[in-house]
C-alpha cells in the first residue's frame, strides 16, 4: 500500500504514527509543504497544527496545488492543538479541496491536544483500519470512473 504523510510542525510525528497504525506499515513518503509530491499515494495522511482556527498556510497552499492529482486517494486529516471546534474548521477547509478533486474522505478529522494522543490514535486506527481495504477499492473505482469521464469529454 502506497502511503504518503503530508504534515508540518508538531503534527508530523502523530501523522506518521497514525498512518502506521492505519496501514500497518511505515509511510513510503513523508512530504513537507514546498517539496514535491513524488507519487500519487493510495492513502494520504494530512497533519497540521492549528492555532485559533488557523491551519498552516503553507500546507493549505501546497494541498491546493496537488489536489488535481488526488482523484481516488483515501485521505485522512489530523490536527494538533487549539480547540476541537477550531480543528473542525481546518478539517472542513481541507476536505473542501480534497472531495471535489475526487479524493475519498470517509472519516472526520482526528483532533489531538498538544500532549499525548496515543490512545486517540489507537482508537481511530482500530475503527478505520479494518475499513481501509474497502475504502481503497472505492478509491480505485472513483479514479477509474474519473479517468473514463476524462476520455469521454
GROMACS .gro file of C-alpha atoms in nm:
model
  153
    1UNK     CA    1   0.000   0.000   0.000
    2UNK     CA    2   0.144   0.335  -0.107
    3UNK     CA    3   0.104   0.582   0.182
    4UNK     CA    4   0.215   0.946   0.197
    5UNK     CA    5   0.219   1.173   0.501
    6UNK     CA    6   0.185   1.545   0.432
    7UNK     CA    7   0.237   1.729   0.759
    8UNK     CA    8   0.405   2.019   0.930
    9UNK     CA    9   0.534   2.111   1.273
   10UNK     CA   10   0.408   1.928   1.576
   11UNK     CA   11   0.158   1.732   1.364
   12UNK     CA   12   0.432   1.546   1.174
   13UNK     CA   13   0.511   1.275   1.432
   14UNK     CA   14   0.145   1.199   1.519
   15UNK     CA   15   0.053   1.189   1.148
   16UNK     CA   16   0.327   0.933   1.084
   17UNK     CA   17   0.212   0.726   1.386
   18UNK     CA   18  -0.149   0.735   1.267
   19UNK     CA   19  -0.052   0.633   0.913
   20UNK     CA   20   0.149   0.342   1.053
   21UNK     CA   21  -0.138   0.229   1.277
   22UNK     CA   22  -0.398   0.257   0.997
   23UNK     CA   23  -0.198   0.077   0.731
   24UNK     CA   24   0.029  -0.148   0.936
   25UNK     CA   25   0.336  -0.014   0.755
   26UNK     CA   26   0.574   0.279   0.756
   27UNK     CA   27   0.466   0.553   0.512
   28UNK     CA   28   0.651   0.533   0.182
   29UNK     CA   29   0.681   0.909   0.156
   30UNK     CA   30   0.681   1.199   0.403
   31UNK     CA   31   0.631   1.535   0.235
   32UNK     CA   32   0.670   1.881   0.382
   33UNK     CA   33   0.496   2.175   0.214
   34UNK     CA   34   0.721   2.324  -0.051
   35UNK     CA   35   0.861   1.986  -0.152
   36UNK     CA   36   0.743   1.779  -0.446
   37UNK     CA   37   0.485   1.506  -0.410
   38UNK     CA   38   0.676   1.232  -0.590
   39UNK     CA   39   0.396   0.984  -0.644
   40UNK     CA   40   0.021   0.974  -0.612
   41UNK     CA   41  -0.047   0.770  -0.298
   42UNK     CA   42  -0.329   0.530  -0.226
   43UNK     CA   43  -0.355   0.669   0.129
   44UNK     CA   44  -0.278   1.031   0.220
   45UNK     CA   45  -0.243   1.139   0.583
   46UNK     CA   46  -0.261   1.517   0.624
   47UNK     CA   47  -0.139   1.655   0.956
   48UNK     CA   48  -0.143   2.017   1.063
   49UNK     CA   49  -0.103   2.220   1.379
   50UNK     CA   50  -0.398   2.453   1.436
   51UNK     CA   51  -0.397   2.775   1.634
   52UNK     CA   52  -0.719   2.969   1.681
   53UNK     CA   53  -0.887   2.807   1.382
   54UNK     CA   54  -0.597   2.889   1.153
   55UNK     CA   55  -0.425   2.594   0.992
   56UNK     CA   56  -0.075   2.608   0.849
   57UNK     CA   57  -0.096   2.840   0.545
   58UNK     CA   58   0.194   2.670   0.364
   59UNK     CA   59   0.020   2.335   0.400
   60UNK     CA   60  -0.305   2.480   0.263
   61UNK     CA   61  -0.129   2.626  -0.044
   62UNK     CA   62   0.059   2.303  -0.109
   63UNK     CA   63  -0.255   2.094  -0.077
   64UNK     CA   64  -0.440   2.316  -0.325
   65UNK     CA   65  -0.151   2.283  -0.570
   66UNK     CA   66  -0.163   1.900  -0.570
   67UNK     CA   67  -0.539   1.850  -0.532
   68UNK     CA   68  -0.590   1.778  -0.901
   69UNK     CA   69  -0.368   1.468  -0.867
   70UNK     CA   70  -0.561   1.317  -0.576
   71UNK     CA   71  -0.855   1.152  -0.750
   72UNK     CA   72  -0.931   0.821  -0.579
   73UNK     CA   73  -0.683   0.877  -0.296
   74UNK     CA   74  -0.813   0.781   0.050
   75UNK     CA   75  -0.735   1.083   0.269
   76UNK     CA   76  -0.737   1.128   0.646
   77UNK     CA   77  -0.691   1.458   0.830
   78UNK     CA   78  -0.522   1.501   1.169
   79UNK     CA   79  -0.496   1.831   1.355
   80UNK     CA   80  -0.296   1.910   1.667
   81UNK     CA   81  -0.365   2.188   1.915
   82UNK     CA   82  -0.631   2.454   1.962
   83UNK     CA   83  -0.989   2.364   2.049
   84UNK     CA   84  -1.193   2.094   1.873
   85UNK     CA   85  -1.425   2.346   1.703
   86UNK     CA   86  -1.122   2.521   1.552
   87UNK     CA   87  -0.982   2.187   1.438
   88UNK     CA   88  -1.313   2.110   1.268
   89UNK     CA   89  -1.281   2.431   1.065
   90UNK     CA   90  -0.937   2.320   0.942
   91UNK     CA   91  -1.076   1.973   0.862
   92UNK     CA   92  -1.358   2.123   0.653
   93UNK     CA   93  -1.121   2.356   0.466
   94UNK     CA   94  -0.901   2.063   0.364
   95UNK     CA   95  -1.192   1.846   0.261
   96UNK     CA   96  -1.335   2.133   0.053
   97UNK     CA   97  -1.025   2.088  -0.166
   98UNK     CA   98  -0.996   1.708  -0.149
   99UNK     CA   99  -1.353   1.596  -0.215
  100UNK     CA  100  -1.410   1.798  -0.537
  101UNK     CA  101  -1.077   1.659  -0.665
  102UNK     CA  102  -1.218   1.308  -0.621
  103UNK     CA  103  -1.039   1.205  -0.302
  104UNK     CA  104  -1.219   0.967  -0.069
  105UNK     CA  105  -1.250   1.129   0.276
  106UNK     CA  106  -1.453   0.886   0.487
  107UNK     CA  107  -1.358   0.991   0.838
  108UNK     CA  108  -1.397   1.304   1.043
  109UNK     CA  109  -1.064   1.464   1.120
  110UNK     CA  110  -0.881   1.339   1.426
  111UNK     CA  111  -0.809   1.622   1.668
  112UNK     CA  112  -0.530   1.581   1.922
  113UNK     CA  113  -0.427   1.808   2.205
  114UNK     CA  114  -0.063   1.910   2.209
  115UNK     CA  115   0.032   1.638   2.459
  116UNK     CA  116  -0.049   1.272   2.441
  117UNK     CA  117  -0.280   1.143   2.174
  118UNK     CA  118  -0.151   0.786   2.168
  119UNK     CA  119  -0.482   0.641   2.291
  120UNK     CA  120  -0.681   0.855   2.045
  121UNK     CA  121  -0.461   0.741   1.756
  122UNK     CA  122  -0.507   0.378   1.862
  123UNK     CA  123  -0.889   0.413   1.883
  124UNK     CA  124  -0.911   0.593   1.548
  125UNK     CA  125  -0.693   0.331   1.377
  126UNK     CA  126  -0.885   0.044   1.538
  127UNK     CA  127  -1.210   0.186   1.399
  128UNK     CA  128  -1.098   0.293   1.050
  129UNK     CA  129  -0.815   0.045   0.984
  130UNK     CA  130  -1.043  -0.256   0.915
  131UNK     CA  131  -1.239  -0.046   0.663
  132UNK     CA  132  -0.927   0.057   0.470
  133UNK     CA  133  -0.934  -0.227   0.210
  134UNK     CA  134  -1.293  -0.138   0.116
  135UNK     CA  135  -1.205   0.233   0.107
  136UNK     CA  136  -0.910   0.162  -0.123
  137UNK     CA  137  -1.146  -0.027  -0.354
  138UNK     CA  138  -1.382   0.273  -0.356
  139UNK     CA  139  -1.083   0.494  -0.439
  140UNK     CA  140  -0.978   0.270  -0.729
  141UNK     CA  141  -1.332   0.276  -0.869
  142UNK     CA  142  -1.357   0.654  -0.830
  143UNK     CA  143  -1.023   0.703  -1.007
  144UNK     CA  144  -1.129   0.471  -1.292
  145UNK     CA  145  -1.463   0.650  -1.332
  146UNK     CA  146  -1.291   0.989  -1.338
  147UNK     CA  147  -1.040   0.869  -1.598
  148UNK     CA  148  -1.325   0.729  -1.808
  149UNK     CA  149  -1.514   1.059  -1.789
  150UNK     CA  150  -1.199   1.243  -1.895
  151UNK     CA  151  -1.163   1.025  -2.204
  152UNK     CA  152  -1.528   1.076  -2.299
  153UNK     CA  153  -1.513   1.455  -2.299
   0.00000   0.00000   0.00000
